[in-house]
mmCIF file of N, CA and C in Angstrom:
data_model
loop_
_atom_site.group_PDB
_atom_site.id
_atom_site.type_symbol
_atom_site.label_atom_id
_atom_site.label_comp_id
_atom_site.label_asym_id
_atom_site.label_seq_id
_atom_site.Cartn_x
_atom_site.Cartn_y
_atom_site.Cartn_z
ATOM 1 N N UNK C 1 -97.275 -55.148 -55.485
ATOM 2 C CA UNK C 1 -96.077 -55.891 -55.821
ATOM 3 C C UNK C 1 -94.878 -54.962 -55.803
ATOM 4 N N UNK C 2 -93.664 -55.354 -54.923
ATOM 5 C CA UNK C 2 -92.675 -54.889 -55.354
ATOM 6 C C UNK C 2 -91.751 -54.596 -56.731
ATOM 7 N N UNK C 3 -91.353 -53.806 -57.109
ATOM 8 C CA UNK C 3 -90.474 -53.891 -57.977
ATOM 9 C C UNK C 3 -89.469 -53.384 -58.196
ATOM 10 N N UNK C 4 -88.833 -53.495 -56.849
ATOM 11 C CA UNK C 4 -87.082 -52.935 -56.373
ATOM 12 C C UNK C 4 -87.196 -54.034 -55.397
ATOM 13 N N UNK C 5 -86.134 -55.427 -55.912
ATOM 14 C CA UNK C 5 -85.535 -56.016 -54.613
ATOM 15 C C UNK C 5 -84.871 -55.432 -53.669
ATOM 16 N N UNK C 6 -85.167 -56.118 -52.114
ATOM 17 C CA UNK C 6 -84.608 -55.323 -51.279
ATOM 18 C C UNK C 6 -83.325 -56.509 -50.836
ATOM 19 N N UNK C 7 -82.288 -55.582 -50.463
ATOM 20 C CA UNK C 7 -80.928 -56.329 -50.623
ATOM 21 C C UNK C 7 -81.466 -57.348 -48.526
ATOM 22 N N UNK C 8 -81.683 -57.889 -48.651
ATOM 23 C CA UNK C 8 -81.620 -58.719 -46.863
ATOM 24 C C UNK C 8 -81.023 -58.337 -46.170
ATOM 25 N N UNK C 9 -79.505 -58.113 -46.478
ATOM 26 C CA UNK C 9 -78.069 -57.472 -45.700
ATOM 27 C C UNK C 9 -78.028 -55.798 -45.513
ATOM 28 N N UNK C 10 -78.707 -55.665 -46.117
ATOM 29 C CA UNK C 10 -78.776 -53.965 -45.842
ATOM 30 C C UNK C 10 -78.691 -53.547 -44.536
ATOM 31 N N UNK C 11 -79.518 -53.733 -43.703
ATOM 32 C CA UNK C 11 -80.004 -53.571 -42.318
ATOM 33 C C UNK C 11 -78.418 -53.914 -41.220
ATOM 34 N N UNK C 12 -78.278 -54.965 -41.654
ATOM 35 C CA UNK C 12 -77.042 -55.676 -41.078
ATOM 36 C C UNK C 12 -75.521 -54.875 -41.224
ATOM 37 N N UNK C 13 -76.203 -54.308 -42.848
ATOM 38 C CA UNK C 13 -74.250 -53.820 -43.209
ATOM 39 C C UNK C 13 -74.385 -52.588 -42.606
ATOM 40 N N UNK C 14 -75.973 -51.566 -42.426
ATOM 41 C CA UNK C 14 -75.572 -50.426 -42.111
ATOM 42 C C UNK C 14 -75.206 -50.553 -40.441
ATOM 43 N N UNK C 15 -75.623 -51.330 -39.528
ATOM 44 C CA UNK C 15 -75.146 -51.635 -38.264
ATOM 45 C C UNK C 15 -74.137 -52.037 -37.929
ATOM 46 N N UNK C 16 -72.920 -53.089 -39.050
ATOM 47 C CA UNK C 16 -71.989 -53.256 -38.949
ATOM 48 C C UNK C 16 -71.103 -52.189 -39.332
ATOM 49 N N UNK C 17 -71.691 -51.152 -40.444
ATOM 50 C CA UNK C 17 -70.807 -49.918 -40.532
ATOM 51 C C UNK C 17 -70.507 -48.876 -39.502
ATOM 52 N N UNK C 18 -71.575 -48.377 -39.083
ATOM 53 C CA UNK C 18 -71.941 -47.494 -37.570
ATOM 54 C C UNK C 18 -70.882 -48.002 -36.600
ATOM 55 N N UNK C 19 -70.925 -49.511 -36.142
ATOM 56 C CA UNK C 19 -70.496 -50.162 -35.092
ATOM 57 C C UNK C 19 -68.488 -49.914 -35.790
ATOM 58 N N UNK C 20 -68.299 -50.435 -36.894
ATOM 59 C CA UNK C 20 -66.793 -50.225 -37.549
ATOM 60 C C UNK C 20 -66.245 -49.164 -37.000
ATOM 61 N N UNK C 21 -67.585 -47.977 -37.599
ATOM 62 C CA UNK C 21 -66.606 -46.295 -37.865
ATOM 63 C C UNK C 21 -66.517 -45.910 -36.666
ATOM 64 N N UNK C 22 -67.440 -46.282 -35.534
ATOM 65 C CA UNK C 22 -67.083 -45.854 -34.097
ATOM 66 C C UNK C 22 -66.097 -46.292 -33.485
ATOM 67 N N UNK C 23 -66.007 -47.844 -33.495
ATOM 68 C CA UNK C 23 -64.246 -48.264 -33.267
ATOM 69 C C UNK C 23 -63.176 -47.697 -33.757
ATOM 70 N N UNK C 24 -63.430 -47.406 -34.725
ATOM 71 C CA UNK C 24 -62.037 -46.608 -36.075
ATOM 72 C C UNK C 24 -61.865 -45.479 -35.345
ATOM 73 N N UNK C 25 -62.869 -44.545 -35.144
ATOM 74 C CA UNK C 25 -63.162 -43.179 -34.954
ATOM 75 C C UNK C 25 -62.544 -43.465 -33.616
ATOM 76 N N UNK C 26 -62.558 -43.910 -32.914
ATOM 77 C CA UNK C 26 -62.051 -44.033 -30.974
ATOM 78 C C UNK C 26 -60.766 -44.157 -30.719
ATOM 79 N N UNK C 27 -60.105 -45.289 -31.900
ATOM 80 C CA UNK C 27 -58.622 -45.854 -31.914
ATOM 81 C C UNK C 27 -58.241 -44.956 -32.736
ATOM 82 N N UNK C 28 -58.451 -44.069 -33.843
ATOM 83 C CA UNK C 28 -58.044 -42.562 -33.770
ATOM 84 C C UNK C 28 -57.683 -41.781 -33.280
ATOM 85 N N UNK C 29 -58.762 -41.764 -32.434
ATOM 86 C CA UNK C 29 -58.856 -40.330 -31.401
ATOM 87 C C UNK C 29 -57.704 -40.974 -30.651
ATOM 88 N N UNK C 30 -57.267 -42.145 -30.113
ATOM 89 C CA UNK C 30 -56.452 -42.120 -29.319
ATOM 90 C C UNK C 30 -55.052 -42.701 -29.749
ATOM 91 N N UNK C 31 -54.862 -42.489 -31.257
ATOM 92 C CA UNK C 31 -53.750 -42.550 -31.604
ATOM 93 C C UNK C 31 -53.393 -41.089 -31.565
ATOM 94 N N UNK C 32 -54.057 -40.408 -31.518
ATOM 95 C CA UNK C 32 -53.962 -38.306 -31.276
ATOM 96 C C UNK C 32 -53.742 -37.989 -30.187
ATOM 97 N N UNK C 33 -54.471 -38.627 -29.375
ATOM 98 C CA UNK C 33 -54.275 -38.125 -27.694
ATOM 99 C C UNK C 33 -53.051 -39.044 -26.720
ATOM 100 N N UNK C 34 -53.093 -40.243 -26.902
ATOM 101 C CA UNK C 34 -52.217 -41.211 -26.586
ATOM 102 C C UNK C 34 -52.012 -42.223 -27.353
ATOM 103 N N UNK C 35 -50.647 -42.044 -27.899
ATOM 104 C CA UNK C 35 -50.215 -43.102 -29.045
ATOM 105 C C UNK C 35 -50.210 -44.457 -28.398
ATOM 106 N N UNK C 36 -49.884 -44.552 -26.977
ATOM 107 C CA UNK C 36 -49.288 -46.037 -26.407
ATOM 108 C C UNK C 36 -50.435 -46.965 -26.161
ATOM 109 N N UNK C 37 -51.861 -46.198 -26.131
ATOM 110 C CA UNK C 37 -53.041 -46.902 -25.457
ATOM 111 C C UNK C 37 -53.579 -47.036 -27.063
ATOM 112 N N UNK C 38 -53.081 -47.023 -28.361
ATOM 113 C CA UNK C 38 -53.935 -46.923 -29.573
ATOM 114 C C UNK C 38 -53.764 -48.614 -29.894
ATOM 115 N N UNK C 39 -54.904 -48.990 -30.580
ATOM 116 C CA UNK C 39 -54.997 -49.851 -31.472
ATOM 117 C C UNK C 39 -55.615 -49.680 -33.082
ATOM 118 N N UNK C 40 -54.819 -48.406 -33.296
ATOM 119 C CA UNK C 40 -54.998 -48.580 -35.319
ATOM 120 C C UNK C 40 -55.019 -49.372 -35.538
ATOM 121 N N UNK C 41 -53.937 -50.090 -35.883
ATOM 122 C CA UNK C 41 -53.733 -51.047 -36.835
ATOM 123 C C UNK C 41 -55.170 -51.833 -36.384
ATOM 124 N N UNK C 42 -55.629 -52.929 -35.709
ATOM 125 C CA UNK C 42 -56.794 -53.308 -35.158
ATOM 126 C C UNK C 42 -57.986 -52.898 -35.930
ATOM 127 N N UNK C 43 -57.998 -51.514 -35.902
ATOM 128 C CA UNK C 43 -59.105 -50.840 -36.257
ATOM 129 C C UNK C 43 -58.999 -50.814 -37.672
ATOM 130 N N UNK C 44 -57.684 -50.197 -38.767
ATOM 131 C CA UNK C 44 -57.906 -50.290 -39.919
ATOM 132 C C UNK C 44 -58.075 -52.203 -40.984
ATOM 133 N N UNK C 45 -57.514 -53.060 -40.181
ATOM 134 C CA UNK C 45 -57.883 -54.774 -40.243
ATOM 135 C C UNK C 45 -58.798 -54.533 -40.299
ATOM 136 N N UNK C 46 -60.122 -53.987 -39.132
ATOM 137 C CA UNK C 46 -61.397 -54.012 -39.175
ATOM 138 C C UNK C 46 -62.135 -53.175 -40.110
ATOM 139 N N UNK C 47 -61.732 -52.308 -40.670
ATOM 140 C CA UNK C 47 -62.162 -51.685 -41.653
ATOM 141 C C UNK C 47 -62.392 -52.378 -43.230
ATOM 142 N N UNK C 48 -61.100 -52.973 -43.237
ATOM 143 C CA UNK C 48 -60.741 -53.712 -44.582
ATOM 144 C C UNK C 48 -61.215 -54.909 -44.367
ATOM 145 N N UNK C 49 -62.056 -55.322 -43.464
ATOM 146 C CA UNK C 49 -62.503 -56.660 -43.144
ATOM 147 C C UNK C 49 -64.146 -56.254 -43.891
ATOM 148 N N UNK C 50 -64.560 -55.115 -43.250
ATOM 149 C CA UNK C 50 -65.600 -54.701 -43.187
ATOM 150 C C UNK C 50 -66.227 -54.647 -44.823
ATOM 151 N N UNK C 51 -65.276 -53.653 -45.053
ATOM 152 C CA UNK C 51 -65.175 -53.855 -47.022
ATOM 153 C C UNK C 51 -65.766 -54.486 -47.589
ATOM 154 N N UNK C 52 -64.743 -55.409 -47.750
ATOM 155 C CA UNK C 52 -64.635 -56.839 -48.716
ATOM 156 C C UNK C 52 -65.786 -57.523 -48.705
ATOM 157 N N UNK C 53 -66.209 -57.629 -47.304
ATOM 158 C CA UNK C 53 -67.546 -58.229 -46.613
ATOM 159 C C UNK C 53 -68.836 -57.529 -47.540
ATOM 160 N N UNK C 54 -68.145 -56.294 -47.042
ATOM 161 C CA UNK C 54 -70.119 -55.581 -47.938
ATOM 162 C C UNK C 54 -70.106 -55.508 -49.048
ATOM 163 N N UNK C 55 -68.649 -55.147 -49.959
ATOM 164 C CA UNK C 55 -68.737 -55.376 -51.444
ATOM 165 C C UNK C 55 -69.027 -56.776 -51.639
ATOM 166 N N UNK C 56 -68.785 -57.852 -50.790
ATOM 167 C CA UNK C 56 -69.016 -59.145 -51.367
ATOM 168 C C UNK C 56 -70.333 -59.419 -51.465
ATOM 169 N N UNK C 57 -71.463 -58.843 -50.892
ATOM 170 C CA UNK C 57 -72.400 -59.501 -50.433
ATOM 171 C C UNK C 57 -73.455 -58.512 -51.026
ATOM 172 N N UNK C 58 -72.981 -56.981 -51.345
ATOM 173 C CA UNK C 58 -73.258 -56.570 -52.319
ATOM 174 C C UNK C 58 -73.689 -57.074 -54.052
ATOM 175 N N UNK C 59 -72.216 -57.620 -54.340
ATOM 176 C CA UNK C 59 -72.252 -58.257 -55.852
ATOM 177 C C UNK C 59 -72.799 -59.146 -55.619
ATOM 178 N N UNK C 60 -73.444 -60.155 -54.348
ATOM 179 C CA UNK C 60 -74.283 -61.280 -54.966
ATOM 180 C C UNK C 60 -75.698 -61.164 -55.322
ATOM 181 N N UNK C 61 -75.897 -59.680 -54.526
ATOM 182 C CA UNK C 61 -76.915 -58.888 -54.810
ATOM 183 C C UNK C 61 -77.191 -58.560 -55.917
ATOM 184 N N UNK C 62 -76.552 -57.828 -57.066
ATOM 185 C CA UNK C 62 -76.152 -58.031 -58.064
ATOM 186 C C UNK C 62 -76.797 -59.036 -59.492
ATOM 187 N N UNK C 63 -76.240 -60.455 -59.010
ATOM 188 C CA UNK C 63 -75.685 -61.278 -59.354
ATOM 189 C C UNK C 63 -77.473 -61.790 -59.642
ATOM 190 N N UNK C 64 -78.409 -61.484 -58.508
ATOM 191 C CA UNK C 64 -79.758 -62.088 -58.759
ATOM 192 C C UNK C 64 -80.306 -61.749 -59.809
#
């Protein structure tokens, strides 16, 4: 018998994180190398999207 629930979303949030920080990390790099071809802003939306999402789904985790 288990006796540490396992969160379902885990798997999901760490693939959606990986997949985030590499976009972030790219539209970085090319706000450094070429400002005109950057999409920050894009990338930090997606960051703060990303967040909210895993703290949310986190606390319902929580919440069981």
């Amino acid at each position: 018998m288990k006796t540490i629930l396992e969160n379902k979303y885990s798997y999901a949030q760490q693939l959606i994180i990986a997949l985030v920080s590499s976009f972030f990390g790219y539209h970085l790099y090319q706000e450094i190398v070429n400002p005109e071809k950057s999409q920050l802003t894009l990338g930090i939306l997606l960051v703060a999207l990303t967040y909210f999402l895993i703290n949310r789904y986190r606390a319902e985790k929580m919440k069981l």
